[in-house]
Amino acid sequence: MANGIKDFNVRYGVLALPIAMVALPIYIYIPKFYGHELGIPIEVVGLILLCMRIFDAAQDPFIGFLSDKQSRKFTRKRIILIGSPFLIIGFLAIFNPLTASSSGHAVWLSISLIVVYFGLSVVYINYLAIGTELGQSSHEHTEIAGSRAFFGVTGIILALIIPEALSSQFNSQAQGLSVFSTAFLPFFLISLLIFSRVNCRTAVVASEKRRVFSQLVAPFLNTRFKKLLIVFIFSGLANAIPGLLILFFVEDILQSKELSWLFVLIYFLSSGLAIPLWTYMAKRFGKKLTWQIGMGLAIFSFFWAFFLEPHQTIIFALICVISGTANGSDLTIPFSILSDQIKQDNSKLIPQTNAGYFGVWQFVEKTNLGIAAGLSLPILGLLNYQPGELNSNRDALQLMYAIVPCVLKFSAMVCLIALKIEKNNYEN
């Protein structure tokens, strides 16, 4: 039975690997690829990315609503199959432009991002919803979330290593990314084939009809969901800010630019390896306490980063191990708690809104990334920090990288205290 559960979790979780392989290169490589390799002015690339990020976040609640509506006619697996070609074609197009001029590249990038973001949202939101529908107990929700997070982190690590290796092999980042986007296809198709063997036990959906607006706002009428969302916002911002600033921190505080990707790799390796531990702790001590322990560990690691001086790379590597370990709880526990809440609502005969909840959830997660960039970078500029400049205010960078996340994580811990996690038939 235990092996059956493990096999089931692998079949479900494996699809997160190629999804993560798509998301990271878009976030990291597009500015340099289109700005440096293809010659689009960097401010134009930035404007395109900003507009597409707004589109990406704004579409998620609507995709969630439409997915719930269409799941009455189609299975969520079929909806994922509908979204998959958009994801594949969009990702291939981004790093294989067929245009020749700078303006043509800009239009190509915009259209490609619209296509890939649409496909990615359709696939991922319904993938998350299936995870909720599959879980038959509270701990199963944790195991499912843990499996998804583990394969997602594995995909991130592959997306960090493979493009760099290919770029070195071809002595060209453009060629390396082009080959990587093509090599992604078998990863996705094989993972999708394995995932297709998951037996989705979709719940019966109530026949009640709702207007578009009422169903879009339905998650916000759930008091427990709103409280969980507040915790998620504070905790997510605490993760997003150092994630955004780590390359600046390594270059200007540690003065060890050449080790940047090693630190990022250590962080994600630690996250992935810690996921089984957090899954066990959630079953042993409860999800609320486990998440609070993870937050406390994150605060501990962020705090010590404030005192680092140039070339203290070993200490920072240890901080990456600790903060990465703490991040494993953020990748697992919140999704499990949300799945419990959705399951409880569906058990009370509320019309099924699984994807609707995850659409809002994804909107908030993506908005957190935008807020992190939109607030932290301008504030650092006002405090006279400029990357790479000798007379720059590096104390401001250290404060923003280390102390601000501590304050945000502590705020999340306080809000989590007010979140009531019911002991019910889903809690085993």
XYZ file of C-alpha atoms in Angstrom:
428
model
C 0.000 0.000 0.000
C 2.818 2.397 0.889
C 4.538 1.710 -2.422
C 1.238 2.329 -4.206
C 0.916 5.707 -2.544
C 4.502 6.596 -3.462
C 3.964 5.528 -7.096
C 0.765 7.562 -7.189
C 2.581 10.656 -5.890
C 5.354 10.226 -8.473
C 2.864 9.901 -11.339
C 1.133 13.074 -10.221
C 4.192 15.093 -9.197
C 6.319 14.476 -12.297
C 4.398 17.013 -14.413
C 5.705 19.804 -12.165
C 9.221 19.167 -13.529
C 8.708 20.463 -17.103
C 6.390 23.216 -15.860
C 9.245 24.560 -13.711
C 11.660 24.147 -16.630
C 9.522 26.620 -18.592
C 8.925 29.172 -15.845
C 12.528 29.812 -14.754
C 14.183 30.562 -18.140
C 11.437 33.070 -18.952
C 12.168 34.839 -15.666
C 15.979 34.755 -15.917
C 17.139 34.624 -19.534
C 14.752 36.772 -21.590
C 16.267 40.176 -20.634
C 19.765 39.161 -21.722
C 18.621 37.070 -24.704
C 16.484 39.806 -26.269
C 18.426 42.774 -24.899
C 21.995 41.618 -25.526
C 21.800 38.879 -28.162
C 19.024 40.372 -30.327
C 19.625 44.065 -29.665
C 16.238 45.228 -28.369
C 16.689 48.274 -26.078
C 16.609 47.016 -22.508
C 13.871 49.489 -21.525
C 11.660 48.045 -24.277
C 12.306 44.506 -23.022
C 11.458 45.658 -19.494
C 8.209 47.287 -20.637
C 7.170 44.164 -22.558
C 7.906 41.936 -19.560
C 5.960 44.265 -17.237
C 2.898 44.323 -19.503
C 2.999 40.569 -20.032
C 3.371 39.956 -16.278
C 0.261 42.051 -15.659
C -1.586 40.064 -18.326
C -0.302 36.792 -16.863
C -1.462 37.586 -13.337
C -4.796 39.101 -14.391
C -5.837 36.123 -16.512
C -5.431 33.533 -13.742
C -8.713 34.115 -11.829
C -10.635 34.003 -15.127
C -8.840 30.841 -16.259
C -9.665 29.297 -12.883
C -13.336 30.224 -13.231
C -13.584 28.963 -16.816
C -11.756 25.754 -15.918
C -14.259 25.002 -13.150
C -17.103 25.726 -15.550
C -15.690 23.566 -18.353
C -14.756 20.739 -15.966
C -18.476 19.924 -15.935
C -18.119 18.971 -19.620
C -14.447 17.944 -19.839
C -12.086 16.297 -17.390
C -9.284 18.464 -16.031
C -6.823 16.171 -17.813
C -8.451 17.132 -21.102
C -8.256 20.816 -20.196
C -4.528 20.329 -19.504
C -4.171 18.722 -22.946
C -5.910 21.747 -24.486
C -3.461 24.125 -22.791
C -0.336 22.075 -23.529
C 0.146 23.064 -27.218
C 0.050 26.747 -26.258
C 2.733 26.139 -23.624
C 4.962 24.136 -25.988
C 4.634 26.418 -29.020
C 5.028 29.590 -26.962
C 8.176 28.344 -25.225
C 9.743 27.169 -28.494
C 8.916 30.505 -30.119
C 10.483 32.634 -27.374
C 14.009 31.316 -27.914
C 13.694 30.648 -31.669
C 12.564 33.991 -33.143
C 11.930 34.052 -36.896
C 12.053 37.851 -37.133
C 15.025 39.929 -38.307
C 14.521 43.500 -37.059
C 14.508 44.930 -33.541
C 10.844 45.929 -33.809
C 10.006 42.496 -35.199
C 11.756 40.823 -32.272
C 9.724 42.968 -29.854
C 6.431 41.938 -31.467
C 7.567 38.294 -31.585
C 8.466 38.342 -27.885
C 5.116 39.899 -26.929
C 3.042 37.359 -28.864
C 5.186 34.433 -27.685
C 4.786 35.471 -24.042
C 1.012 35.793 -24.396
C 0.846 32.276 -25.858
C 3.177 30.616 -23.323
C 1.657 32.393 -20.304
C -1.844 31.367 -21.380
C -0.806 27.744 -21.865
C 1.180 27.672 -18.632
C -1.729 29.053 -16.600
C -4.271 26.645 -18.098
C -1.998 23.669 -17.441
C -0.783 24.652 -13.982
C -4.067 25.857 -12.465
C -5.864 22.659 -13.486
C -2.864 20.613 -12.376
C -3.140 22.166 -8.909
C -6.903 21.580 -8.874
C -6.409 17.893 -9.693
C -4.073 17.619 -6.696
C -6.864 18.813 -4.424
C -9.398 16.436 -5.968
C -7.021 13.465 -5.637
C -6.315 13.904 -1.929
C -8.621 11.797 0.243
C -7.141 12.921 3.561
C -5.298 15.899 4.972
C -1.958 14.078 4.980
C -2.481 12.937 1.385
C -2.804 16.605 0.465
C 0.580 17.216 2.102
C 2.167 14.259 0.304
C 0.735 15.391 -3.031
C 1.935 18.970 -2.487
C 5.329 17.647 -1.400
C 5.690 15.478 -4.498
C 4.719 18.387 -6.739
C 7.178 20.689 -4.970
C 10.010 18.139 -5.160
C 9.663 17.654 -8.903
C 9.204 21.407 -9.342
C 12.492 22.105 -7.574
C 14.146 19.398 -9.692
C 12.873 21.194 -12.794
C 14.290 24.486 -11.521
C 17.697 22.887 -10.950
C 17.673 21.397 -14.460
C 16.668 24.790 -15.868
C 19.663 26.324 -14.092
C 22.199 23.710 -15.200
C 21.200 22.622 -18.717
C 21.074 26.051 -20.452
C 24.442 27.022 -18.962
C 25.982 23.709 -20.045
C 24.547 24.030 -23.558
C 25.680 27.653 -23.819
C 29.214 26.578 -22.908
C 29.063 23.683 -25.371
C 28.000 25.907 -28.278
C 29.923 28.953 -27.017
C 26.709 30.945 -27.459
C 23.909 31.579 -24.996
C 21.442 32.158 -27.833
C 22.232 28.761 -29.355
C 22.189 27.095 -25.944
C 18.730 28.470 -25.126
C 17.431 27.513 -28.558
C 18.548 23.907 -28.068
C 17.196 23.873 -24.496
C 13.738 25.031 -25.610
C 13.711 22.199 -28.162
C 15.018 19.615 -25.684
C 12.189 20.643 -23.331
C 9.641 18.955 -25.607
C 10.514 15.312 -24.752
C 10.689 16.221 -21.036
C 7.154 17.586 -21.218
C 5.666 14.800 -23.349
C 7.152 11.995 -21.230
C 6.006 13.693 -18.006
C 2.535 14.237 -19.466
C 2.347 10.564 -20.452
C 3.289 9.453 -16.922
C 0.826 11.953 -15.429
C -1.966 10.650 -17.690
C -1.874 7.377 -15.733
C -3.128 9.148 -12.609
C -6.665 8.048 -11.831
C -8.459 11.344 -11.215
C -11.309 10.821 -8.791
C -13.109 14.042 -9.684
C -15.790 15.023 -7.197
C -19.396 15.343 -8.309
C -20.113 18.974 -9.084
C -23.289 20.596 -7.856
C -25.664 21.664 -10.597
C -26.200 25.158 -9.208
C -25.335 27.887 -11.704
C -23.667 31.138 -10.778
C -23.044 34.359 -12.599
C -19.497 35.054 -13.686
C -18.865 37.775 -11.111
C -20.297 35.811 -8.181
C -18.129 32.791 -8.958
C -15.013 34.920 -9.486
C -15.407 36.458 -6.029
C -16.524 33.200 -4.362
C -13.063 32.453 -2.884
C -13.018 35.872 -1.208
C -16.253 35.046 0.616
C -14.400 32.276 2.426
C -13.045 33.837 5.640
C -10.468 31.099 6.233
C -9.184 31.454 2.674
C -8.770 35.212 3.104
C -6.777 34.679 6.309
C -4.593 32.083 4.583
C -4.103 34.455 1.659
C -2.822 37.199 3.980
C -0.279 34.782 5.465
C 0.735 33.726 1.963
C 1.200 37.345 0.840
C 3.544 38.238 3.715
C 5.452 34.960 3.473
C 5.667 35.161 -0.320
C 7.017 38.717 -0.254
C 9.627 37.629 2.294
C 10.813 34.998 -0.201
C 10.495 37.144 -3.327
C 12.653 40.072 -2.174
C 15.869 38.120 -1.428
C 15.222 35.996 -4.517
C 15.172 39.170 -6.587
C 18.235 40.691 -4.912
C 20.517 37.672 -4.454
C 22.669 38.382 -7.524
C 23.192 41.987 -6.375
C 23.961 40.773 -2.847
C 26.579 38.262 -3.989
C 28.250 40.779 -6.304
C 28.242 43.898 -4.107
C 28.228 42.554 -0.526
C 30.146 39.280 -0.832
C 32.098 40.490 -3.883
C 32.008 36.938 -5.244
C 30.034 37.320 -8.471
C 31.499 34.144 -9.966
C 29.782 32.050 -7.255
C 26.267 33.450 -7.784
C 24.809 30.419 -9.544
C 26.423 28.035 -7.060
C 24.575 29.759 -4.202
C 21.283 29.610 -6.120
C 21.861 25.915 -6.804
C 22.626 25.218 -3.127
C 19.420 27.023 -2.143
C 17.173 24.967 -4.427
C 18.929 21.680 -3.675
C 18.324 22.307 0.022
C 14.666 23.108 -0.685
C 14.116 19.873 -2.579
C 15.938 17.653 -0.104
C 14.016 19.164 2.832
C 10.542 18.499 1.409
C 10.246 14.913 2.808
C 11.210 16.269 6.240
C 8.484 18.940 6.170
C 5.960 16.373 4.948
C 6.780 14.103 7.893
C 6.691 17.003 10.369
C 3.281 18.126 9.092
C 1.889 14.669 9.845
C 3.661 14.441 13.208
C 3.158 17.976 14.567
C 0.409 19.479 12.403
C 0.607 21.815 9.430
C 0.266 25.070 11.321
C 3.138 24.432 13.752
C 5.298 22.977 10.981
C 4.847 26.061 8.804
C 5.631 28.311 11.783
C 8.855 26.365 12.397
C 9.765 26.873 8.740
C 9.129 30.601 9.040
C 11.247 30.802 12.190
C 14.085 29.008 10.408
C 13.833 31.480 7.523
C 14.015 34.447 9.909
C 17.089 32.939 11.561
C 18.881 32.558 8.217
C 17.911 35.981 6.826
C 18.981 37.733 10.025
C 22.578 36.494 9.872
C 22.924 37.617 6.261
C 22.787 41.209 7.522
C 26.183 40.822 9.208
C 28.093 39.304 6.296
C 31.208 40.962 4.937
C 33.089 40.533 1.633
C 34.252 37.015 0.744
C 32.438 35.267 3.632
C 31.215 32.761 1.092
C 31.213 29.644 3.280
C 28.960 31.332 5.830
C 26.635 32.490 3.057
C 26.559 28.962 1.631
C 25.364 27.750 5.054
C 22.744 30.511 5.064
C 21.585 29.285 1.638
C 21.285 25.746 3.032
C 19.201 26.939 6.005
C 17.002 29.349 4.036
C 16.556 26.750 1.281
C 15.522 24.175 3.868
C 13.001 26.668 5.261
C 11.683 27.312 1.753
C 10.754 23.629 1.518
C 7.961 24.291 4.017
C 6.660 27.215 1.916
C 6.554 24.991 -1.159
C 4.563 22.273 0.609
C 2.455 23.363 3.584
C 0.406 26.329 2.223
C -0.828 24.327 -0.784
C -1.780 21.460 1.517
C -3.731 23.769 3.845
C -5.500 25.346 0.863
C -6.434 21.896 -0.477
C -7.941 21.046 2.915
C -9.998 24.238 2.889
C -11.288 23.613 -0.636
C -12.150 20.013 0.223
C -14.054 21.140 3.312
C -16.053 23.653 1.274
C -16.912 21.084 -1.393
C -18.045 18.679 1.328
C -20.555 21.348 2.397
C -22.140 21.190 -1.092
C -20.716 24.523 -2.193
C -20.402 24.367 -6.018
C -16.933 23.208 -6.964
C -14.464 26.082 -7.345
C -11.127 24.253 -7.044
C -9.472 25.935 -10.021
C -11.068 29.240 -9.036
C -9.223 29.166 -5.714
C -5.939 28.303 -7.404
C -6.494 31.000 -10.019
C -6.676 33.587 -7.238
C -3.718 31.918 -5.493
C -1.577 32.131 -8.636
C -2.637 35.741 -9.153
C -1.384 36.615 -5.664
C 1.861 34.660 -6.123
C 2.660 36.465 -9.368
C 1.621 39.821 -7.907
C 4.054 39.229 -5.028
C 6.909 39.030 -7.543
C 5.764 42.284 -9.123
C 5.434 44.034 -5.769
C 8.881 42.812 -4.715
C 10.452 44.351 -7.812
C 8.197 47.415 -7.894
C 8.934 48.411 -4.294
C 12.379 47.097 -3.358
C 14.284 48.323 -6.424
C 12.906 51.906 -6.437
C 13.428 52.173 -2.655
C 17.033 51.039 -3.058
C 17.453 53.655 -5.776
C 16.093 56.376 -3.492
C 18.557 55.225 -0.819
C 21.402 55.733 -3.329
C 22.153 52.099 -4.060
C 23.281 51.397 -7.623
C 24.504 47.902 -8.598
C 28.237 47.627 -9.117
C 29.145 51.185 -8.107
C 31.887 51.670 -5.502
C 30.245 54.591 -3.695
C 26.830 52.955 -3.657
C 24.847 52.621 -0.410
C 25.423 48.922 0.161
C 24.026 49.084 3.688
C 20.634 49.727 2.100
C 21.006 46.574 0.001
C 21.960 44.514 3.045
C 18.991 45.900 4.974
C 16.565 45.173 2.129
C 17.976 41.688 1.499
C 18.142 40.509 5.120
C 16.075 42.552 7.575
C 12.984 43.399 5.507
C 12.303 39.679 4.837
C 12.643 39.011 8.592
C 9.941 41.594 9.308
C 7.680 40.158 6.607
C 8.162 36.564 7.782
C 7.440 37.556 11.360
C 4.262 39.293 10.165
C 3.285 36.066 8.406
C 3.877 34.103 11.628
C 1.632 36.478 13.568
C -1.132 36.220 10.951
C -0.811 32.434 10.927
C -1.629 32.355 14.652
C -5.099 33.695 13.806
C -5.664 31.035 11.147
C -7.845 28.232 12.443
C -7.083 24.855 10.894
C -10.030 22.650 11.702
C -9.605 19.130 13.004
C -12.033 17.180 10.867
C -12.377 14.021 8.840
C -9.609 15.170 6.505
C -7.059 15.365 9.336
C -5.400 11.995 9.838
